Coordinates of C-alpha atoms and ligand atoms in Angstrom, one line a residue:
M197 CA 0.0 0.0 0.0
S198 CA 1.3 3.4 -0.9
D199 CA 2.6 5.6 1.9
D200 CA 0.1 8.3 0.7
I201 CA -2.8 6.2 1.9
K202 CA -3.6 6.9 5.5
K203 CA -5.8 3.9 6.4
G204 CA -8.3 4.8 9.1
L205 CA -7.4 8.5 8.5
L206 CA -4.5 7.9 10.8
G207 CA -2.9 11.2 11.9
I208 CA -5.0 13.2 9.4
I209 CA -6.4 16.6 10.5
V210 CA -9.6 17.0 8.5
D211 CA -11.2 20.2 9.9
E212 CA -11.1 22.7 12.7
T213 CA -13.3 22.6 15.8
E214 CA -14.1 24.9 18.8
I215 CA -15.9 22.2 20.8
S216 CA -13.2 20.1 22.5
K217 CA -9.4 19.6 22.5
V218 CA -7.8 16.3 23.2
M219 CA -4.2 16.8 24.3
P220 CA -2.5 13.3 24.6
E221 CA 0.9 14.8 25.3
I222 CA -0.4 16.2 28.7
N223 CA -3.2 13.7 29.2
S224 CA -5.8 16.4 29.1
L225 CA -9.2 17.1 27.5
T226 CA -11.0 20.4 27.5
Y227 CA -14.6 21.3 26.5
R228 CA -14.8 24.8 25.1
G229 CA -11.6 25.5 27.0
Y230 CA -12.6 24.0 30.4
A231 CA -10.8 20.9 31.7
A232 CA -13.2 17.9 31.7
Q233 CA -12.0 17.0 35.3
D234 CA -12.8 20.5 36.5
L235 CA -16.3 20.3 34.9
C236 CA -16.8 17.0 36.7
A237 CA -15.8 18.5 40.0
R238 CA -17.9 21.7 39.8
C239 CA -20.8 21.1 37.4
D240 CA -23.7 18.8 36.8
F241 CA -24.4 17.1 33.5
E242 CA -27.0 19.7 32.5
E243 CA -24.5 22.6 32.9
V244 CA -22.0 20.7 30.7
A245 CA -24.6 19.9 28.1
Y246 CA -25.5 23.6 28.0
L247 CA -21.8 24.5 27.6
I248 CA -21.3 22.0 24.7
L249 CA -24.4 23.1 22.9
N250 CA -24.3 26.9 23.6
K251 CA -20.5 27.5 23.8
E252 CA -20.6 29.1 27.3
L253 CA -21.4 27.8 30.8
P254 CA -24.9 28.9 31.8
N255 CA -25.7 31.4 34.6
K256 CA -28.4 30.4 37.1
K257 CA -31.2 31.8 35.0
Q258 CA -30.0 30.2 31.8
L259 CA -29.6 26.8 33.5
K260 CA -33.1 27.0 35.0
E261 CA -34.5 27.8 31.5
F262 CA -32.5 24.9 29.9
K263 CA -33.7 22.5 32.5
K264 CA -37.3 23.7 31.9
E265 CA -36.9 23.1 28.2
L266 CA -35.5 19.6 28.8
S267 CA -38.4 18.9 31.1
K268 CA -40.9 20.1 28.6
E269 CA -39.5 17.8 25.9
I270 CA -38.9 14.7 28.0
T271 CA -42.1 12.8 27.3
L272 CA -42.6 10.6 24.2
S273 CA -45.4 10.7 21.6
K274 CA -48.0 7.9 21.9
N275 CA -46.8 6.7 18.5
L276 CA -43.2 6.2 19.7
I277 CA -44.4 4.4 22.9
D278 CA -46.5 2.1 20.7
I279 CA -43.4 1.4 18.5
L280 CA -41.3 0.7 21.6
K281 CA -43.9 -1.8 22.8
K282 CA -43.8 -3.6 19.4
I283 CA -40.0 -3.8 19.1
P284 CA -38.7 -7.4 19.7
K285 CA -37.7 -7.7 23.4
N286 CA -34.4 -9.3 22.5
S287 CA -33.3 -6.3 20.3
H288 CA -30.1 -4.6 21.3
P289 CA -30.9 -1.3 23.1
M290 CA -28.5 0.5 20.7
D291 CA -30.7 -0.6 17.8
V292 CA -33.6 0.7 19.9
A293 CA -31.9 4.0 20.4
R294 CA -31.2 4.3 16.7
T295 CA -34.8 3.5 15.9
A296 CA -36.2 5.9 18.5
V297 CA -34.2 8.8 17.2
S298 CA -35.2 8.0 13.7
V299 CA -38.9 8.0 14.7
M300 CA -38.3 11.3 16.6
G301 CA -37.1 12.7 13.2
L302 CA -40.3 11.5 11.5
E303 CA -42.4 13.3 14.1
D304 CA -40.4 16.5 14.4
K305 CA -42.1 19.4 12.7
E306 CA -38.7 21.1 12.1
T307 CA -37.0 18.2 10.4
K308 CA -36.3 20.2 7.2
D309 CA -35.1 23.3 9.0
N310 CA -31.3 23.1 9.4
S311 CA -30.9 26.7 10.8
P312 CA -28.8 27.0 14.0
K313 CA -31.8 27.8 16.1
A314 CA -33.9 24.9 14.8
N315 CA -31.0 22.5 15.2
L316 CA -30.5 23.6 18.8
R317 CA -34.2 23.1 19.5
K318 CA -34.1 19.7 17.9
A319 CA -30.9 18.7 19.8
I320 CA -32.6 19.6 23.1
R321 CA -35.6 17.4 22.1
I322 CA -33.4 14.5 21.2
L323 CA -31.4 14.9 24.4
A324 CA -34.5 15.0 26.5
K325 CA -36.4 12.2 24.8
T326 CA -33.7 9.6 24.2
P327 CA -33.3 8.6 27.9
T328 CA -37.1 8.3 28.2
A329 CA -37.2 6.0 25.2
L330 CA -34.4 3.9 26.4
S331 CA -35.7 3.6 30.0
A332 CA -39.1 2.7 28.6
F333 CA -37.6 -0.1 26.6
Y334 CA -35.5 -1.2 29.7
R335 CA -38.7 -1.9 31.5
L336 CA -41.0 -3.0 28.6
R337 CA -38.6 -5.9 27.7
K338 CA -38.8 -7.1 31.3
G339 CA -42.6 -7.1 31.0
K340 CA -42.8 -4.1 33.4
K341 CA -44.8 -0.9 33.0
T342 CA -43.0 2.3 31.9
I343 CA -42.4 5.0 34.5
S344 CA -43.1 8.6 33.8
P345 CA -40.3 11.1 34.4
K346 CA -40.5 13.5 37.3
K347 CA -40.2 17.3 36.9
N348 CA -38.2 17.8 40.1
L349 CA -35.5 15.3 39.3
S350 CA -32.2 16.0 37.5
F351 CA -31.3 14.4 34.2
S352 CA -29.3 11.6 35.9
E353 CA -31.8 11.1 38.7
N354 CA -34.7 10.9 36.2
F355 CA -32.8 8.1 34.2
F356 CA -32.5 6.0 37.4
H357 CA -36.1 6.8 38.3
M358 CA -37.4 5.8 34.9
C359 CA -35.3 2.6 34.7
F360 CA -35.6 1.3 38.3
G361 CA -38.5 3.3 39.9
K362 CA -36.2 4.8 42.5
V363 CA -33.2 7.1 42.7
P364 CA -30.1 5.9 44.4
N365 CA -28.0 7.8 47.0
K366 CA -26.4 11.1 46.0
E367 CA -22.9 9.6 45.5
I368 CA -24.1 7.0 43.0
V369 CA -26.0 9.7 41.1
K370 CA -22.8 11.9 41.1
A371 CA -20.8 9.0 39.7
F372 CA -23.3 8.5 37.0
D373 CA -23.4 12.2 36.2
V374 CA -19.6 12.3 36.1
S375 CA -19.6 9.4 33.6
L376 CA -22.1 11.4 31.4
I377 CA -19.8 14.4 31.6
L378 CA -16.8 12.4 30.6
Y379 CA -18.7 10.7 27.7
A380 CA -20.2 13.9 26.4
E381 CA -17.6 15.0 23.8
H382 CA -14.3 13.8 22.4
S383 CA -13.4 15.7 19.2
F384 CA -13.3 13.7 15.9
N385 CA -13.9 10.2 17.1
V386 CA -15.6 7.8 14.7
S387 CA -19.3 8.4 15.7
T388 CA -18.8 12.2 15.7
F389 CA -17.0 12.0 12.3
T390 CA -19.9 9.9 11.1
A391 CA -22.4 12.6 12.2
R392 CA -20.3 15.3 10.5
T393 CA -20.0 13.3 7.3
I394 CA -23.8 12.8 7.2
T395 CA -24.3 16.5 7.9
S396 CA -21.9 17.5 5.2
S397 CA -24.4 16.5 2.5
L398 CA -26.7 19.0 4.2
S399 CA -28.7 16.2 5.7
D400 CA -30.6 16.7 9.0
I401 CA -29.7 16.2 12.7
H402 CA -31.9 13.2 13.3
G403 CA -30.3 11.3 10.4
A404 CA -26.8 12.3 11.6
I405 CA -27.5 11.2 15.1
T406 CA -29.1 7.9 14.0
G407 CA -25.9 7.2 12.0
A408 CA -23.7 8.2 14.9
I409 CA -25.5 5.8 17.2
A410 CA -24.9 2.9 14.7
S411 CA -21.2 3.9 14.7
L412 CA -20.9 4.1 18.5
K413 CA -22.4 0.6 18.8
G414 CA -19.3 -1.1 17.5
P415 CA -16.9 -2.7 20.0
L416 CA -13.9 -0.7 18.9
H417 CA -15.8 2.5 19.9
G418 CA -18.6 2.8 22.5
G419 CA -19.5 -0.9 22.5
A420 CA -16.3 -1.5 24.3
N421 CA -17.9 -0.7 27.7
E422 CA -20.2 -3.7 27.3
E423 CA -17.3 -5.9 26.1
V424 CA -15.3 -4.9 29.2
M425 CA -18.1 -6.2 31.4
H426 CA -18.4 -9.4 29.4
M427 CA -14.7 -9.9 30.0
M428 CA -14.9 -9.2 33.7
K429 CA -17.8 -11.6 34.1
K430 CA -15.8 -14.3 32.2
I431 CA -12.8 -13.7 34.6
K432 CA -15.3 -13.9 37.5
K433 CA -12.9 -13.9 40.4
P434 CA -9.6 -11.9 41.0
E435 CA -7.8 -15.2 41.4
N436 CA -8.5 -16.0 37.8
A437 CA -7.4 -12.6 36.4
L438 CA -3.7 -13.2 35.9
K439 CA -4.2 -16.5 34.2
W440 CA -6.9 -15.0 31.9
I441 CA -5.0 -12.0 30.8
T442 CA -1.8 -14.0 30.3
K443 CA -3.6 -16.4 28.0
A444 CA -5.4 -13.5 26.1
L445 CA -2.0 -11.8 25.4
K446 CA -0.5 -15.2 24.3
N447 CA -3.4 -15.6 21.9
K448 CA -2.9 -12.0 20.7
D449 CA -6.5 -11.2 21.6
V450 CA -7.7 -7.6 21.6
V451 CA -8.4 -6.7 25.3
M452 CA -11.5 -4.5 25.4
G453 CA -11.3 -1.2 27.3
F454 CA -7.6 -0.8 26.4
G455 CA -5.8 1.3 23.8
H456 CA -6.8 4.4 22.0
R457 CA -6.1 6.0 18.6
V458 CA -5.1 9.3 20.1
Y459 CA -4.0 8.7 23.7
K460 CA -0.9 6.4 23.7
S461 CA 0.1 6.9 27.3
G462 CA -3.3 7.0 29.1
D463 CA -6.8 8.3 28.5
S464 CA -7.3 11.7 30.3
R465 CA -10.8 10.6 31.4
V466 CA -9.7 7.4 33.2
P467 CA -8.3 8.8 36.5
T468 CA -11.6 10.6 37.3
M469 CA -13.8 7.7 36.3
R470 CA -11.5 5.2 38.1
E471 CA -12.0 7.3 41.3
Y472 CA -15.8 7.2 41.0
F473 CA -15.7 3.5 40.2
K474 CA -13.8 3.0 43.5
R475 CA -16.4 5.1 45.4
V476 CA -19.3 3.1 43.9
A477 CA -17.6 -0.2 44.8
I478 CA -17.2 1.0 48.4
I479 CA -20.9 1.9 48.6
K480 CA -21.9 -1.4 47.0
K481 CA -19.5 -3.3 49.2
D482 CA -18.2 -5.2 46.2
K483 CA -14.6 -5.0 45.3
T484 CA -14.4 -8.0 43.0
F485 CA -14.4 -6.1 39.8
E486 CA -12.0 -3.5 41.2
K487 CA -9.5 -6.2 42.0
I488 CA -9.9 -7.8 38.5
Y489 CA -9.5 -4.3 37.0
D490 CA -6.2 -3.7 38.7
I491 CA -4.7 -7.0 37.8
V492 CA -5.6 -6.8 34.1
E493 CA -4.5 -3.1 33.9
K494 CA -1.1 -3.9 35.5
V495 CA -0.4 -6.7 33.1
M496 CA -1.5 -4.7 30.0
I497 CA 0.8 -1.8 31.0
K498 CA 3.8 -4.0 31.9
E499 CA 3.6 -6.4 29.0
K500 CA 2.1 -4.3 26.2
N501 CA 2.5 -0.7 27.3
I502 CA -1.2 -0.2 26.5
Y503 CA -3.3 1.8 28.9
P504 CA -7.0 1.6 29.8
N505 CA -9.5 3.9 28.0
V506 CA -12.6 5.4 29.6
D507 CA -14.7 2.4 28.8
Y508 CA -12.6 0.2 31.2
P509 CA -13.9 1.9 34.4
T510 CA -17.4 2.8 33.2
G511 CA -18.3 -0.8 32.4
P512 CA -18.0 -2.2 35.9
T513 CA -19.3 1.1 37.4
Y514 CA -22.6 0.8 35.5
H515 CA -22.7 -2.9 36.5
L516 CA -22.4 -2.0 40.2
M517 CA -25.1 0.6 39.7
G518 CA -27.5 -2.2 38.6
F519 CA -27.8 -1.6 34.8
D520 CA -28.0 -4.5 32.4
T521 CA -24.8 -4.8 30.4
D522 CA -26.4 -4.1 27.1
F523 CA -27.5 -0.7 28.4
F524 CA -23.9 0.6 29.0
T525 CA -23.4 1.9 25.4
P526 CA -26.9 3.4 25.3
I527 CA -25.9 5.4 28.4
F528 CA -22.9 6.6 26.4
V529 CA -25.5 7.7 23.7
I530 CA -27.6 9.8 26.0
S531 CA -24.6 11.8 26.9
R532 CA -22.8 12.0 23.5
I533 CA -26.0 13.4 21.9
T534 CA -24.6 16.8 23.2
G535 CA -21.2 16.4 21.5
W536 CA -22.7 15.1 18.3
S537 CA -25.3 17.9 18.2
A538 CA -22.6 20.6 18.7
H539 CA -20.5 19.0 15.9
I540 CA -23.6 18.8 13.6
M541 CA -24.2 22.5 14.2
E542 CA -20.6 23.4 13.7
Q543 CA -20.5 21.4 10.4
H544 CA -23.6 23.2 9.1
A545 CA -22.1 26.6 10.0
A546 CA -19.0 26.1 7.8
N547 CA -19.9 23.2 5.6
K548 CA -17.8 21.5 3.0
L549 CA -18.9 18.2 1.6
I550 CA -16.8 15.4 3.0
R551 CA -15.7 13.3 0.1
P552 CA -12.2 11.6 0.3
L553 CA -10.5 9.7 -2.5
A554 CA -9.6 6.1 -2.8
S555 CA -6.8 4.4 -4.6
Y556 CA -8.4 1.8 -6.9
K557 CA -6.9 -1.7 -6.8
G558 CA -9.7 -3.8 -8.4
N559 CA -9.8 -5.4 -11.8
K560 CA -8.4 -3.6 -14.8
H561 CA -10.8 -2.4 -17.4
R562 CA -13.0 -5.3 -18.7
K563 CA -15.5 -5.7 -21.5
V564 CA -19.1 -6.6 -20.5
I565 CA -20.1 -10.0 -22.0
Q566 CA -23.8 -10.4 -22.7
L567 CA -25.8 -12.5 -20.1
N568 CA -26.4 -15.4 -22.4
Q569 CA -22.7 -15.7 -23.2
R570 CA -21.5 -15.6 -19.6
Ligands
CMC755 N1 -5.5 -5.2 23.2 C1 -4.4 -5.8 22.7 N2 -3.6 -5.2 21.8 C2 -4.0 -3.9 21.5 C3 -5.1 -3.2 22.0 C4 -5.9 -3.9 22.9 N3 -7.0 -3.4 23.4 N4 -5.2 -2.0 21.4 C5 -4.1 -1.9 20.6 N5 -3.4 -3.1 20.6 C6 -2.2 -3.3 19.8 C7 -2.6 -3.8 18.4 O1 -2.8 -5.2 18.3 C8 -1.4 -3.3 17.6 O2 -0.3 -4.2 17.8 P1 0.7 -4.5 16.6 O3 1.3 -3.2 16.2 O4 1.6 -5.5 17.2 O5 -0.2 -5.0 15.5 C9 -1.0 -2.0 18.3 O6 -1.5 -2.1 19.7 C10 -1.6 -0.7 17.7 O7 -3.0 -0.9 17.7 P2 -4.0 -0.4 16.6 O8 -5.2 -1.3 16.6 O9 -3.3 -0.3 15.3 O10 -4.3 1.0 17.1 P3 -5.5 1.9 16.6 O11 -5.2 3.3 17.0 O12 -5.9 1.6 15.2 O13 -6.7 1.3 17.5 C11 -8.3 0.9 19.2 C12 -7.3 1.9 18.6 C13 -9.1 1.7 20.2 C14 -9.3 0.5 18.0 C15 -7.7 -0.3 19.8 O14 -6.8 0.1 20.8 C16 -8.7 -1.3 20.3 O15 -9.2 -2.2 19.5 N6 -9.0 -1.3 21.6 C17 -10.0 -2.2 22.2 C18 -11.4 -1.6 21.9 C19 -11.7 -0.4 22.8 O16 -11.4 -0.4 24.0 N7 -12.3 0.7 22.2 C20 -12.6 1.9 23.0 C21 -11.9 3.0 22.4 S1 -11.8 4.5 23.4 C22 -13.4 4.9 24.0 C23 -14.5 4.9 23.0 O17 -14.4 5.5 21.9 O18 -15.5 4.3 23.4

């Protein structure tokens, strides 16, 4: 293959962005100039969502108004609820999320309006409704009744309430909120680039987010947090971890939750999420997965010099919070809607059709032979 070909767009800068900056050399990530760790310490998810969508942190009045808008848009149409009831119960919730956002697009009166104001309104609607749709499916597939959201609950509290019918203690909610903040935005990752590529043909936000969800589902991207949990469940006990990881490395297996295209000496989001994983494990009085986590991490760094990415601590944290494993990546979705939406608006604002070239290596020119002579 020619050196001119950058497979996987490795190392290629394709555009400019004002939304986030990933700085692997200093293990740092900023959203609109604010360090993600700082935002985790001082803000709730709604403030960060506002920042990503509106470019500035909200003041009290703006935040109140934003929360009011989210609350106004949180309920689903009867049509969407009926569709969720008909979806096969064994469907992957990521496919349900994709379908739900697609249906929201069919129902949205502003689908054809790609102006910045309409896109912001649509982004808020998708952000508000997607957790409701996912939690409804969470319950429907277990044969349970859906639970209506409550106006006085935060974004994170409402998700617990709609899934489980109760809100856990403040520290668990904070850990969940932190995971949403850390998942909210990460520059030109594959799902965001998918959203921008779809947008570049001047298509609409619902289509771009539907495509982004499909992209996030893959195990090399968002799907990794589910794979991490499958791995930890397979390992089962800390005593098995060393043998398991040694065998995996001998087999040259890809170990999920490790490695990153941009960070080569550690993902900036991991230390914060690792700390909240620890706190949740203490509250839940279950250190099994923490012990497995440490053993696998140590071997991966020592033997391969490959560090964990954010999906490594989020997987077991969501498990301890009580979520089904196939809901981990959908949780990533409800947060990343903010980043995707901001990128879709940024793409619309300074659009250029994304259309790379390929080096052809197929058959040389051939003459078509008529069907009856082939
Ligand atoms: N386990 C074992 N070996 C690995 C891993 C891993 N997780 N990641 C990279 N390597 C090895 C890889 O085999 C290759 O070795 P060699 O040069 O001998 O062939 C080398 O490291 C370089 O890897 P690469 O696949 O060329 O690197 P990439 O930048 O194309 O891939 C990645 C990045 C994230 C796809 C990859 O690290 C991976 O598959 N990780 C596991 C899946 C995962 O955790 N994904 C989440 C990504 S970050 C958060 C998110 O987006 O959700």
